Amino acid sequence: MDDDCCSTQLLDGDGTFNVEGLDRFVSTTKLSDCGLSYAVVAIMGPQSSGKSTLMNHLFHTNFREMDAFRGRGQTTKGIWMAKCVGIEPFTLGMDLEGTDGRERGEDDTTFEKQSALFALAVADIVIININKPLLKTVFQVMMRLFSPRKTTLLFVIRDKTKTPLEYLEPILREDVQKIWDSVPKPQAHQDTPLSEFFNVEVTALSSFEEKEQQFKEQVAQLRERFFHSISPGGLAGDRRGVVPASAFAFSALQIWKIIKENKDLDLPAHKVMVATVRCEEIGNEKLRDLKSDEGWLELEEAVEAGPVSGFGKTVSSILERCLSEYDMEATYFEEGVRNAKREQLETKALDLVHPVYVTLLGHLRSKALEDFKSRLEQSLSRGDGFAASVRACTESSLVEFDKGFKDASIKQANWDASKVREKLHRDIDTHASSVCSAKLSEMTAKYENKLTEALSHPVESLFESGEKDTWVSIRKLLKRETDAAVAEYSTAVVGFELDEATVDAQVQNLRDFARNVVEKKAREDAGKVLIRMKDRFSTVFNHDNDSMPRVWTGKEDIRAITKDARSASLKLLSVMAAVRLDEKPDKIENVLVSSLMDGAITTQSSQNRGVGPTTDPLASSSWEEVPPKNTVITPVQCKSLWRQFKSETEYTVTQAISAQEAHKRNNNWLPPPWAIAAMLILGFNEFMLLLKNPLYLMVLFVGYLLSKALWVQLDVAGEFRHGPVAGLLSISSRFLPTIMNLLKRLAEEAQGQGQQQQHQTPTAQKPYTVDSHSFKHESSSSNPTSTVISDSSVSSSNVSYSDSGMEYSSPSQMHRRSSKGEVEQS
């Protein structure tokens, strides 16, 4: 016998199923690789009927045989199985424990029926050593199979005699039919013929002990019938309900469990159950293989990092290989179960792939969005229109996404990427809207800045001028600059292809901004109105019509000048009192003039006449015919500002009046006219005396010169500036020292000239003259509101005589009179 038969006990004597032994047998013999190309042959018969011997000679197995010298006894316990050596296709032989064994006693029939039912459920061919009671048992248990397999019953007539088989076979078939007819059947099989359940074959063998050689020859002939037994025309060519070889071990175990539990064996349901379990096991195994597939793991890792080219093709190939392997292993199982489990496997595999697929689509969407942003920025930098750039870049990005989606499509899946595409479109629209808003805001800010620069300084300059037509000029300036900015802006936004309503709204916003710039500037400059009013007053008051500084000589009409200066300042206040951009007339200037200029005089006159006060038009918080939003300085505030303005400019007027009076005092040396007339009338005799005696005139002239010198030396005018008392005290303390000093110097100069004449030859006697010292009166122009008189101060004086005449000098200035009486100042 060949050792490759791998003889294994499937069931022991107690009916325990050898699961490990069967798994080892399937693994060793590679039964699971056979698919449906295998056959199971079982032999049944009485104890010690030579079953094992027949199997060993027929299939080259090594089942334990009976020892003829020890007599009849149990050699096979339970069920053994072995690979039939040299038989194609793969054939599995099963040697059943003999029936009618005396060792089992009363339990004999129970195990006999169980083993017979097991053999009928798993075997394609059942060899029966002739035994009519056994045949009845076979038929009885057959009824427990709801839809039995079509099994071939091969009856072997052992130890045949000289009676030909042709005569024995009809008798045997007739006996088999009678047994079949006598067996109770379920209602569904009352009229079912024997041929529906069994193929009956009959053969005869000579006695092994008496005719061993002939027995072996006959067995060799019988062995030939088992080659290709499952092919059409073979012993089991029309078998049904075959379990794939990979599920044989599981199927056999489940069948035996049902038989042991004494339940009816539903082979079709069993077949479905086996197919369900095995197909699910195969599917799970293939799913595990897919999860651990190196190609898949590398692809999954690559997708986490970014888009992967050829993703769909690669994944489709991996899934195709997985499903093909499943189909190859599950091909022999029940078709409905196989296909259902295949669908489950495909679903689970796609569930495994789907998150990676979604991640890839996310990368494709992000890449398309980033490309859109980049293309849009480049297009805008080239100066292309915004709307046209958005359309072109959007189309390019969507085409790119569609191309990537097509590359990522998996053949086994019908996944829709429309939602991802829609999200990409939404993201593109959102970004485009954001960029559009940013560009429009940037453009708007640009033109707003231009308007601010074009309006702020000119408007401020116009406010400083404060003329009657200031607001007319501002309105013209506002319209010119606004129209220019709006024209440029309207041209710039053409590329955005905005709807007309949006453009109109943007243009209106720009116009409103320009208006707000002017209004804001007006309110800012309103805070400086008092300073500007005082500056305006000072400018008009202290400068003449030629813009030259005024010198207060006493001839100016200070009242009229003050009124003009205040009118100019009041005009500035009226300009700043309200915003006048709507070309609506108002009475602000008239109200201010009548209330603050004319009203002050009227009020004073009314009070003098004892008439009650009139209603004050400035006692209000709003201007008539001026909306509150356009009011910058309220009437009450104007009145308060005017009061403060007058109080702060009153000092300037007072200084001017004081300067006039001082100028008059300093330049009026003559006595009053009445005094002059009195002097002429009363001093007529003295005047005539002087005319008659010229010597008196000479004395008076010398006295005048000495008095003038004392006036200069004592600085009488300067001393009296500090007050009459202080001036008298200062002059009285210096009067005598000054006279002594003058006399001393006159004596010294007279002595010096006498000595000089003694050394010279006198040629002619020349007359001498006394040089009178003239004084200079200066008016300071540094402060137009006051006049400062500065006289040349003389601390000492000298009188000298020369050929040209007498000179009088001081340290700061010298006066020389020529012989003709000309006075010269150096």
PDB file of C-alpha atoms in Angstrom, residues 32-199:
ATOM      1  CA  SER A  32      -9.147  22.353  -0.666  1.00  0.00           C
ATOM      2  CA  ASP A  33      -7.460  23.110  -3.989  1.00  0.00           C
ATOM      3  CA  CYS A  34      -9.638  20.669  -5.898  1.00  0.00           C
ATOM      4  CA  GLY A  35     -12.753  22.798  -6.103  1.00  0.00           C
ATOM      5  CA  LEU A  36     -15.544  20.481  -7.314  1.00  0.00           C
ATOM      6  CA  SER A  37     -13.144  18.064  -8.961  1.00  0.00           C
ATOM      7  CA  TYR A  38     -13.171  15.426  -6.305  1.00  0.00           C
ATOM      8  CA  ALA A  39     -15.245  12.408  -5.353  1.00  0.00           C
ATOM      9  CA  VAL A  40     -16.086  10.670  -2.094  1.00  0.00           C
ATOM     10  CA  VAL A  41     -16.434   6.885  -2.000  1.00  0.00           C
ATOM     11  CA  ALA A  42     -17.778   5.140   1.115  1.00  0.00           C
ATOM     12  CA  ILE A  43     -18.119   1.433   1.809  1.00  0.00           C
ATOM     13  CA  MET A  44     -20.775  -0.098   4.023  1.00  0.00           C
ATOM     14  CA  GLY A  45     -21.305  -3.665   5.013  1.00  0.00           C
ATOM     15  CA  PRO A  46     -21.448  -6.156   7.834  1.00  0.00           C
ATOM     16  CA  GLN A  47     -18.649  -6.562  10.223  1.00  0.00           C
ATOM     17  CA  SER A  48     -15.791  -8.733   8.956  1.00  0.00           C
ATOM     18  CA  SER A  49     -17.208  -8.734   5.436  1.00  0.00           C
ATOM     19  CA  GLY A  50     -13.907  -7.630   3.921  1.00  0.00           C
ATOM     20  CA  LYS A  51     -14.716  -3.965   3.459  1.00  0.00           C
ATOM     21  CA  SER A  52     -11.254  -2.736   4.436  1.00  0.00           C
ATOM     22  CA  THR A  53      -9.618  -5.391   2.303  1.00  0.00           C
ATOM     23  CA  LEU A  54     -11.657  -4.384  -0.712  1.00  0.00           C
ATOM     24  CA  MET A  55     -10.840  -0.644  -0.154  1.00  0.00           C
ATOM     25  CA  ASN A  56      -7.146  -1.350   0.244  1.00  0.00           C
ATOM     26  CA  HIS A  57      -6.960  -3.349  -2.980  1.00  0.00           C
ATOM     27  CA  LEU A  58      -9.303  -1.091  -4.871  1.00  0.00           C
ATOM     28  CA  PHE A  59      -7.770   2.312  -3.877  1.00  0.00           C
ATOM     29  CA  HIS A  60      -4.338   1.391  -2.512  1.00  0.00           C
ATOM     30  CA  THR A  61      -5.208   2.592   0.946  1.00  0.00           C
ATOM     31  CA  ASN A  62      -3.945   1.210   4.212  1.00  0.00           C
ATOM     32  CA  PHE A  63      -7.091   0.638   6.235  1.00  0.00           C
ATOM     33  CA  ARG A  64      -6.699  -1.896   9.008  1.00  0.00           C
ATOM     34  CA  GLU A  65      -7.859  -5.358   7.842  1.00  0.00           C
ATOM     35  CA  MET A  66      -9.295  -8.271   9.751  1.00  0.00           C
ATOM     36  CA  ASP A  67      -6.895 -10.969  10.905  1.00  0.00           C
ATOM     37  CA  ALA A  68      -8.342 -14.185   9.385  1.00  0.00           C
ATOM     38  CA  PHE A  69      -6.599 -16.381  11.912  1.00  0.00           C
ATOM     39  CA  ARG A  70      -8.192 -14.588  14.850  1.00  0.00           C
ATOM     40  CA  GLY A  71     -11.682 -14.989  13.433  1.00  0.00           C
ATOM     41  CA  ARG A  72     -14.540 -12.549  13.005  1.00  0.00           C
ATOM     42  CA  GLY A  73     -14.230  -9.348  15.046  1.00  0.00           C
ATOM     43  CA  GLN A  74     -14.336  -5.548  14.935  1.00  0.00           C
ATOM     44  CA  THR A  75     -11.362  -4.034  13.149  1.00  0.00           C
ATOM     45  CA  THR A  76     -12.745  -0.643  12.068  1.00  0.00           C
ATOM     46  CA  LYS A  77     -14.175   1.594  14.781  1.00  0.00           C
ATOM     47  CA  GLY A  78     -16.158   4.643  13.731  1.00  0.00           C
ATOM     48  CA  ILE A  79     -15.278   5.981  10.295  1.00  0.00           C
ATOM     49  CA  TRP A  80     -11.862   6.177   8.703  1.00  0.00           C
ATOM     50  CA  MET A  81     -10.893   8.014   5.579  1.00  0.00           C
ATOM     51  CA  ALA A  82      -7.938   8.067   3.245  1.00  0.00           C
ATOM     52  CA  LYS A  83      -6.869   9.422  -0.096  1.00  0.00           C
ATOM     53  CA  CYS A  84      -7.421   6.948  -2.894  1.00  0.00           C
ATOM     54  CA  VAL A  85      -3.969   6.705  -4.410  1.00  0.00           C
ATOM     55  CA  GLY A  86      -3.574   7.049  -8.146  1.00  0.00           C
ATOM     56  CA  ILE A  87      -7.209   7.864  -8.874  1.00  0.00           C
ATOM     57  CA  GLU A  88      -8.127  10.902 -10.934  1.00  0.00           C
ATOM     58  CA  PRO A  89      -9.792  13.113  -9.999  1.00  0.00           C
ATOM     59  CA  PHE A  90      -8.993  13.346  -6.292  1.00  0.00           C
ATOM     60  CA  THR A  91     -10.991  10.556  -4.618  1.00  0.00           C
ATOM     61  CA  LEU A  92     -11.509  10.270  -0.887  1.00  0.00           C
ATOM     62  CA  GLY A  93     -12.282   6.849   0.479  1.00  0.00           C
ATOM     63  CA  MET A  94     -14.286   6.287   3.663  1.00  0.00           C
ATOM     64  CA  ASP A  95     -14.332   2.987   5.536  1.00  0.00           C
ATOM     65  CA  LEU A  96     -17.385   2.708   7.821  1.00  0.00           C
ATOM     66  CA  GLU A  97     -17.601   0.589  10.909  1.00  0.00           C
ATOM     67  CA  GLY A  98     -19.320  -2.698  10.127  1.00  0.00           C
ATOM     68  CA  THR A  99     -22.970  -3.155  10.916  1.00  0.00           C
ATOM     69  CA  ASP A 100     -24.369  -5.989  13.003  1.00  0.00           C
ATOM     70  CA  GLY A 101     -21.227  -5.884  15.191  1.00  0.00           C
ATOM     71  CA  ARG A 102     -21.608  -7.699  18.444  1.00  0.00           C
ATOM     72  CA  GLU A 103     -19.367  -5.244  20.252  1.00  0.00           C
ATOM     73  CA  ARG A 104     -21.982  -2.420  20.241  1.00  0.00           C
ATOM     74  CA  GLY A 105     -24.855  -4.447  21.612  1.00  0.00           C
ATOM     75  CA  GLU A 106     -28.170  -2.612  21.767  1.00  0.00           C
ATOM     76  CA  ASP A 107     -26.723   0.677  20.456  1.00  0.00           C
ATOM     77  CA  ASP A 108     -25.758  -1.011  17.197  1.00  0.00           C
ATOM     78  CA  THR A 109     -28.704   0.211  15.195  1.00  0.00           C
ATOM     79  CA  THR A 110     -28.334   3.797  16.384  1.00  0.00           C
ATOM     80  CA  PHE A 111     -24.740   4.246  15.219  1.00  0.00           C
ATOM     81  CA  GLU A 112     -25.501   2.116  12.152  1.00  0.00           C
ATOM     82  CA  LYS A 113     -28.200   4.561  11.061  1.00  0.00           C
ATOM     83  CA  GLN A 114     -26.141   7.619  11.915  1.00  0.00           C
ATOM     84  CA  SER A 115     -23.085   6.437  10.009  1.00  0.00           C
ATOM     85  CA  ALA A 116     -25.251   5.330   7.047  1.00  0.00           C
ATOM     86  CA  LEU A 117     -26.943   8.759   6.910  1.00  0.00           C
ATOM     87  CA  PHE A 118     -23.557  10.487   7.148  1.00  0.00           C
ATOM     88  CA  ALA A 119     -22.223   8.360   4.270  1.00  0.00           C
ATOM     89  CA  LEU A 120     -25.223   9.107   2.102  1.00  0.00           C
ATOM     90  CA  ALA A 121     -24.910  12.850   2.864  1.00  0.00           C
ATOM     91  CA  VAL A 122     -21.224  13.189   1.981  1.00  0.00           C
ATOM     92  CA  ALA A 123     -20.426  10.330  -0.424  1.00  0.00           C
ATOM     93  CA  ASP A 124     -20.957  10.306  -4.155  1.00  0.00           C
ATOM     94  CA  ILE A 125     -20.582   6.519  -4.433  1.00  0.00           C
ATOM     95  CA  VAL A 126     -21.541   4.025  -1.713  1.00  0.00           C
ATOM     96  CA  ILE A 127     -20.170   0.510  -2.040  1.00  0.00           C
ATOM     97  CA  ILE A 128     -22.431  -1.969  -0.288  1.00  0.00           C
ATOM     98  CA  ASN A 129     -21.385  -5.454   0.509  1.00  0.00           C
ATOM     99  CA  ILE A 130     -24.672  -7.308  -0.126  1.00  0.00           C
ATOM    100  CA  ASN A 131     -26.803  -7.165   2.920  1.00  0.00           C
ATOM    101  CA  LYS A 132     -30.537  -6.746   2.609  1.00  0.00           C
ATOM    102  CA  PRO A 133     -31.166  -5.541   6.193  1.00  0.00           C
ATOM    103  CA  LEU A 134     -28.499  -2.914   5.610  1.00  0.00           C
ATOM    104  CA  LEU A 135     -30.177  -1.851   2.391  1.00  0.00           C
ATOM    105  CA  LYS A 136     -33.428  -1.306   4.260  1.00  0.00           C
ATOM    106  CA  THR A 137     -31.609   0.836   6.765  1.00  0.00           C
ATOM    107  CA  VAL A 138     -30.138   2.867   3.926  1.00  0.00           C
ATOM    108  CA  PHE A 139     -33.529   3.495   2.437  1.00  0.00           C
ATOM    109  CA  GLN A 140     -35.012   4.416   5.788  1.00  0.00           C
ATOM    110  CA  VAL A 141     -32.416   7.023   6.622  1.00  0.00           C
ATOM    111  CA  MET A 142     -32.606   8.310   3.084  1.00  0.00           C
ATOM    112  CA  MET A 143     -36.091   9.553   3.892  1.00  0.00           C
ATOM    113  CA  ARG A 144     -34.573  11.985   6.414  1.00  0.00           C
ATOM    114  CA  LEU A 145     -32.928  13.861   3.576  1.00  0.00           C
ATOM    115  CA  PHE A 146     -35.384  16.485   2.341  1.00  0.00           C
ATOM    116  CA  SER A 147     -33.706  16.719  -1.007  1.00  0.00           C
ATOM    117  CA  PRO A 148     -31.097  13.993  -1.103  1.00  0.00           C
ATOM    118  CA  ARG A 149     -28.132  13.940  -3.373  1.00  0.00           C
ATOM    119  CA  LYS A 150     -28.297  11.435  -6.178  1.00  0.00           C
ATOM    120  CA  THR A 151     -25.981   8.758  -4.882  1.00  0.00           C
ATOM    121  CA  THR A 152     -24.605   5.804  -6.754  1.00  0.00           C
ATOM    122  CA  LEU A 153     -25.183   2.507  -4.874  1.00  0.00           C
ATOM    123  CA  LEU A 154     -22.606  -0.013  -5.996  1.00  0.00           C
ATOM    124  CA  PHE A 155     -23.648  -3.464  -4.801  1.00  0.00           C
ATOM    125  CA  VAL A 156     -20.715  -5.855  -4.600  1.00  0.00           C
ATOM    126  CA  ILE A 157     -21.619  -9.526  -4.536  1.00  0.00           C
ATOM    127  CA  ARG A 158     -18.806 -11.195  -2.701  1.00  0.00           C
ATOM    128  CA  ASP A 159     -17.637 -14.744  -3.116  1.00  0.00           C
ATOM    129  CA  LYS A 160     -19.680 -15.200  -6.273  1.00  0.00           C
ATOM    130  CA  THR A 161     -20.430 -18.702  -7.484  1.00  0.00           C
ATOM    131  CA  LYS A 162     -20.664 -20.087 -10.950  1.00  0.00           C
ATOM    132  CA  THR A 163     -24.051 -18.377 -11.393  1.00  0.00           C
ATOM    133  CA  PRO A 164     -23.538 -15.644 -14.020  1.00  0.00           C
ATOM    134  CA  LEU A 165     -23.947 -12.035 -12.921  1.00  0.00           C
ATOM    135  CA  GLU A 166     -26.519 -11.520 -15.674  1.00  0.00           C
ATOM    136  CA  TYR A 167     -28.899 -13.729 -13.741  1.00  0.00           C
ATOM    137  CA  LEU A 168     -28.053 -12.341 -10.322  1.00  0.00           C
ATOM    138  CA  GLU A 169     -28.375  -8.643 -11.192  1.00  0.00           C
ATOM    139  CA  PRO A 170     -32.126  -8.656 -12.130  1.00  0.00           C
ATOM    140  CA  ILE A 171     -32.936 -10.555  -8.993  1.00  0.00           C
ATOM    141  CA  LEU A 172     -30.967  -8.096  -6.910  1.00  0.00           C
ATOM    142  CA  ARG A 173     -32.589  -5.086  -8.571  1.00  0.00           C
ATOM    143  CA  GLU A 174     -36.030  -6.620  -7.998  1.00  0.00           C
ATOM    144  CA  ASP A 175     -35.253  -7.174  -4.344  1.00  0.00           C
ATOM    145  CA  VAL A 176     -33.969  -3.584  -4.078  1.00  0.00           C
ATOM    146  CA  GLN A 177     -37.167  -2.268  -5.634  1.00  0.00           C
ATOM    147  CA  LYS A 178     -39.284  -4.279  -3.234  1.00  0.00           C
ATOM    148  CA  ILE A 179     -37.332  -2.926  -0.298  1.00  0.00           C
ATOM    149  CA  TRP A 180     -37.781   0.624  -1.671  1.00  0.00           C
ATOM    150  CA  ASP A 181     -41.490   0.127  -2.066  1.00  0.00           C
ATOM    151  CA  SER A 182     -41.839  -1.221   1.454  1.00  0.00           C
ATOM    152  CA  VAL A 183     -40.018   1.651   3.128  1.00  0.00           C
ATOM    153  CA  PRO A 184     -42.358   4.343   4.551  1.00  0.00           C
ATOM    154  CA  LYS A 185     -41.921   7.584   2.661  1.00  0.00           C
ATOM    155  CA  PRO A 186     -42.918  11.189   3.315  1.00  0.00           C
ATOM    156  CA  GLN A 187     -46.010  12.429   1.564  1.00  0.00           C
ATOM    157  CA  ALA A 188     -43.894  14.340  -0.912  1.00  0.00           C
ATOM    158  CA  HIS A 189     -42.056  11.204  -2.013  1.00  0.00           C
ATOM    159  CA  GLN A 190     -44.904   8.652  -2.051  1.00  0.00           C
ATOM    160  CA  ASP A 191     -44.679   8.232  -5.806  1.00  0.00           C
ATOM    161  CA  THR A 192     -41.014   9.125  -6.245  1.00  0.00           C
ATOM    162  CA  PRO A 193     -39.180   6.356  -8.138  1.00  0.00           C
ATOM    163  CA  LEU A 194     -35.962   4.816  -6.823  1.00  0.00           C
ATOM    164  CA  SER A 195     -34.021   6.210  -9.758  1.00  0.00           C
ATOM    165  CA  GLU A 196     -34.675   9.759  -8.496  1.00  0.00           C
ATOM    166  CA  PHE A 197     -32.553   9.068  -5.428  1.00  0.00           C
ATOM    167  CA  PHE A 198     -30.095   6.367  -6.482  1.00  0.00           C
ATOM    168  CA  ASN A 199     -28.142   4.998  -9.362  1.00  0.00           C
TER     169      ASN A 199
END
